[in-house]
PDB file of C-alpha atoms in Angstrom:
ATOM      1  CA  UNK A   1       2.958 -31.991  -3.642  1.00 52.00           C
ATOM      2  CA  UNK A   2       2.092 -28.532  -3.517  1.00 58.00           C
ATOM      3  CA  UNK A   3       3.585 -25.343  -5.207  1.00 63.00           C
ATOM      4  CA  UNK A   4       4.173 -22.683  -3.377  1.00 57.00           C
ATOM      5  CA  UNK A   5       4.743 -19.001  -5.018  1.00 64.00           C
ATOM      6  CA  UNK A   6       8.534 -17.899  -3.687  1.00 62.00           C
ATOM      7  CA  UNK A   7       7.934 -14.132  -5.020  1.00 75.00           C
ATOM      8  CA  UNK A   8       9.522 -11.859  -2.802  1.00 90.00           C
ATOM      9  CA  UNK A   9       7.413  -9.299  -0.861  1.00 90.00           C
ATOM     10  CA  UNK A  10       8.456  -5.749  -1.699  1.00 92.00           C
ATOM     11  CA  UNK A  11       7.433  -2.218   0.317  1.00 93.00           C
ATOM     12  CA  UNK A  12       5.261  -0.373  -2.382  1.00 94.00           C
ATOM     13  CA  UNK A  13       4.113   2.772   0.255  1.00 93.00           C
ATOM     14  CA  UNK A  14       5.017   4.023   3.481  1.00 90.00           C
ATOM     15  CA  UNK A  15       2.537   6.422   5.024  1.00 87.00           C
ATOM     16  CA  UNK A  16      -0.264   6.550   7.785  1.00 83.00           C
ATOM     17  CA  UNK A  17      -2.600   3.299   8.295  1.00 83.00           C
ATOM     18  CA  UNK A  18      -5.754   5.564   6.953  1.00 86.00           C
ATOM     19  CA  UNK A  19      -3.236   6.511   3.433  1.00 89.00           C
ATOM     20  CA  UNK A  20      -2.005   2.584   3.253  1.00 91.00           C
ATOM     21  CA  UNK A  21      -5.839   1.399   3.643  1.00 92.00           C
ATOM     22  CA  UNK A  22      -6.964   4.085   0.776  1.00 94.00           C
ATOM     23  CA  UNK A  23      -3.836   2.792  -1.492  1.00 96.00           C
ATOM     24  CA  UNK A  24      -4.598  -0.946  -0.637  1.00 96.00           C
ATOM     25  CA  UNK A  25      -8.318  -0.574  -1.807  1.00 97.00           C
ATOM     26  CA  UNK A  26      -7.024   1.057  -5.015  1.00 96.00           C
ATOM     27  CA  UNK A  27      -4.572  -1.903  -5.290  1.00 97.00           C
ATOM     28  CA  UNK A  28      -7.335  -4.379  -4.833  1.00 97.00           C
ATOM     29  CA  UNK A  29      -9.130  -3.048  -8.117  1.00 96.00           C
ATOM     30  CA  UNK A  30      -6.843  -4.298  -9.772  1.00 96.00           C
ATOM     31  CA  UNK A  31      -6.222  -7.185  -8.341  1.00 95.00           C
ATOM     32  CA  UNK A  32      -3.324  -6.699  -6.736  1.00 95.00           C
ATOM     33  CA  UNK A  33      -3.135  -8.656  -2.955  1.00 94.00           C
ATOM     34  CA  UNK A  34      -1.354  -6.803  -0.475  1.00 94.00           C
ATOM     35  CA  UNK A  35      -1.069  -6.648   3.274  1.00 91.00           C
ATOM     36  CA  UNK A  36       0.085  -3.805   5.808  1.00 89.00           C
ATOM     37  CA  UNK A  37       3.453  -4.198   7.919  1.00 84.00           C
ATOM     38  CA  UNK A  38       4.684  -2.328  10.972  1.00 71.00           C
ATOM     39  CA  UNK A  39       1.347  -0.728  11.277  1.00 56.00           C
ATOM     40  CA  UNK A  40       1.658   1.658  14.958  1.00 54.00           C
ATOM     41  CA  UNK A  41      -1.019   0.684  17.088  1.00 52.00           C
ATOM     42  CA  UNK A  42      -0.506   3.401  19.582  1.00 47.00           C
ATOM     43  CA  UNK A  43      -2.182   6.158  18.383  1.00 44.00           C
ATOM     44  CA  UNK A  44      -4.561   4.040  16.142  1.00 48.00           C
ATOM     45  CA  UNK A  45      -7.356   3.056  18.396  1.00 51.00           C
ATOM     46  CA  UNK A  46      -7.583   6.931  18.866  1.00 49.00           C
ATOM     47  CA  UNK A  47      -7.127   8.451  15.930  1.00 54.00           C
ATOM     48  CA  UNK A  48      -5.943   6.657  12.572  1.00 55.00           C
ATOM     49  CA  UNK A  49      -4.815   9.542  10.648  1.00 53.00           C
ATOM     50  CA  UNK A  50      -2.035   9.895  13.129  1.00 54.00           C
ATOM     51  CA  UNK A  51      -0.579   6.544  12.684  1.00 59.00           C
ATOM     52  CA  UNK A  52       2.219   6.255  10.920  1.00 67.00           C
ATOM     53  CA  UNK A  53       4.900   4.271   9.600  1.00 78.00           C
ATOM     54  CA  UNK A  54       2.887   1.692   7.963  1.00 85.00           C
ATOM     55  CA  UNK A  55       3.853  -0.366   5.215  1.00 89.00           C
ATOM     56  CA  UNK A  56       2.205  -1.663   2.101  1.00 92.00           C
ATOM     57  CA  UNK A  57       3.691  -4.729   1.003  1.00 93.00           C
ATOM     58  CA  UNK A  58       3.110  -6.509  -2.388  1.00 95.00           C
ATOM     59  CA  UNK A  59       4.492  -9.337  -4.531  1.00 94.00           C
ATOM     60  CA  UNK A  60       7.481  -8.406  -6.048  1.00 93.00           C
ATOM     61  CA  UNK A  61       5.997  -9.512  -9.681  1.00 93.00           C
ATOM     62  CA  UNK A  62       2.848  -6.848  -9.295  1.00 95.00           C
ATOM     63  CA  UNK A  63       5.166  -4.333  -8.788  1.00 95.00           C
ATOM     64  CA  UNK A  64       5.284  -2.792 -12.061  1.00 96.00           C
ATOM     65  CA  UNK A  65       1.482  -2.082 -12.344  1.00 96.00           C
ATOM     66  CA  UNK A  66       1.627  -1.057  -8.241  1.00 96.00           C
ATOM     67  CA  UNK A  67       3.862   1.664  -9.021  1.00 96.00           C
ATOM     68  CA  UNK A  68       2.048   3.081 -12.013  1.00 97.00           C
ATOM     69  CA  UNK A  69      -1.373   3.205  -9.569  1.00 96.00           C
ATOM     70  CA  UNK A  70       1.006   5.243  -6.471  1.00 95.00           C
ATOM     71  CA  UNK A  71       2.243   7.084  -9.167  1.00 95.00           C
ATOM     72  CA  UNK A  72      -1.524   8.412  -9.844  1.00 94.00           C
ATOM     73  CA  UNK A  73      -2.580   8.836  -6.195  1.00 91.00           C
ATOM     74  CA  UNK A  74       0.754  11.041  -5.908  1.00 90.00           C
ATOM     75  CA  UNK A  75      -0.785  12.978  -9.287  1.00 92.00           C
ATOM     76  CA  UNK A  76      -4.172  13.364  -7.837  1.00 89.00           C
ATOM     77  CA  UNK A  77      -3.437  13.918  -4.483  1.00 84.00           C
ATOM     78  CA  UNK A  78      -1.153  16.860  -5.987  1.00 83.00           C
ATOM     79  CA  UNK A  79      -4.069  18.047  -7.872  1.00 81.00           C
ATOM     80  CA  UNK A  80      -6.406  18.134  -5.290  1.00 78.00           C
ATOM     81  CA  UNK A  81      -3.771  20.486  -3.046  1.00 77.00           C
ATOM     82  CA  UNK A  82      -3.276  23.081  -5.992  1.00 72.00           C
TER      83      UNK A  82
END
């Protein structure tokens, strides 16, 4: 019989579909899987920067590194603004 992984999902981000997308790609270089929750469709088809309230989830056991790579987007981001 097959194992199946019981890792919790845990929120890593919160932001607009166009941020999560950017974070997720980062996330993916290092081989982190992820997938977007209570993404708002309204606005999306439209314009993505406007929609919010999206969710990046990840496995609760990835966390550690997740954090350290939203850490550095927050640190560059700030950067770039200054």
């Amino acid at each position: 019989m097959e194992e199946f992984d019981t890792t919790q999902s845990v929120d890593i981000f919160t932001g607009t579909i166009w941020e999560v997308r950017l974070i997720q790609s980062l996330l993916a270089d290092a081989e982190i899987e992820s997938f977007v929750r209570d993404s708002s469709f309204g606005t999306f088809l439209l314009d993505p920067v406007k929609a919010s309230n999206c969710k990046l989830m990840i496995l609760e056991k990835d966390q550690k590194l997740a954090k350290q790579i939203v850490e550095s987007y927050y640190k560059n981001l700030k950067k770039e603004t200054e």
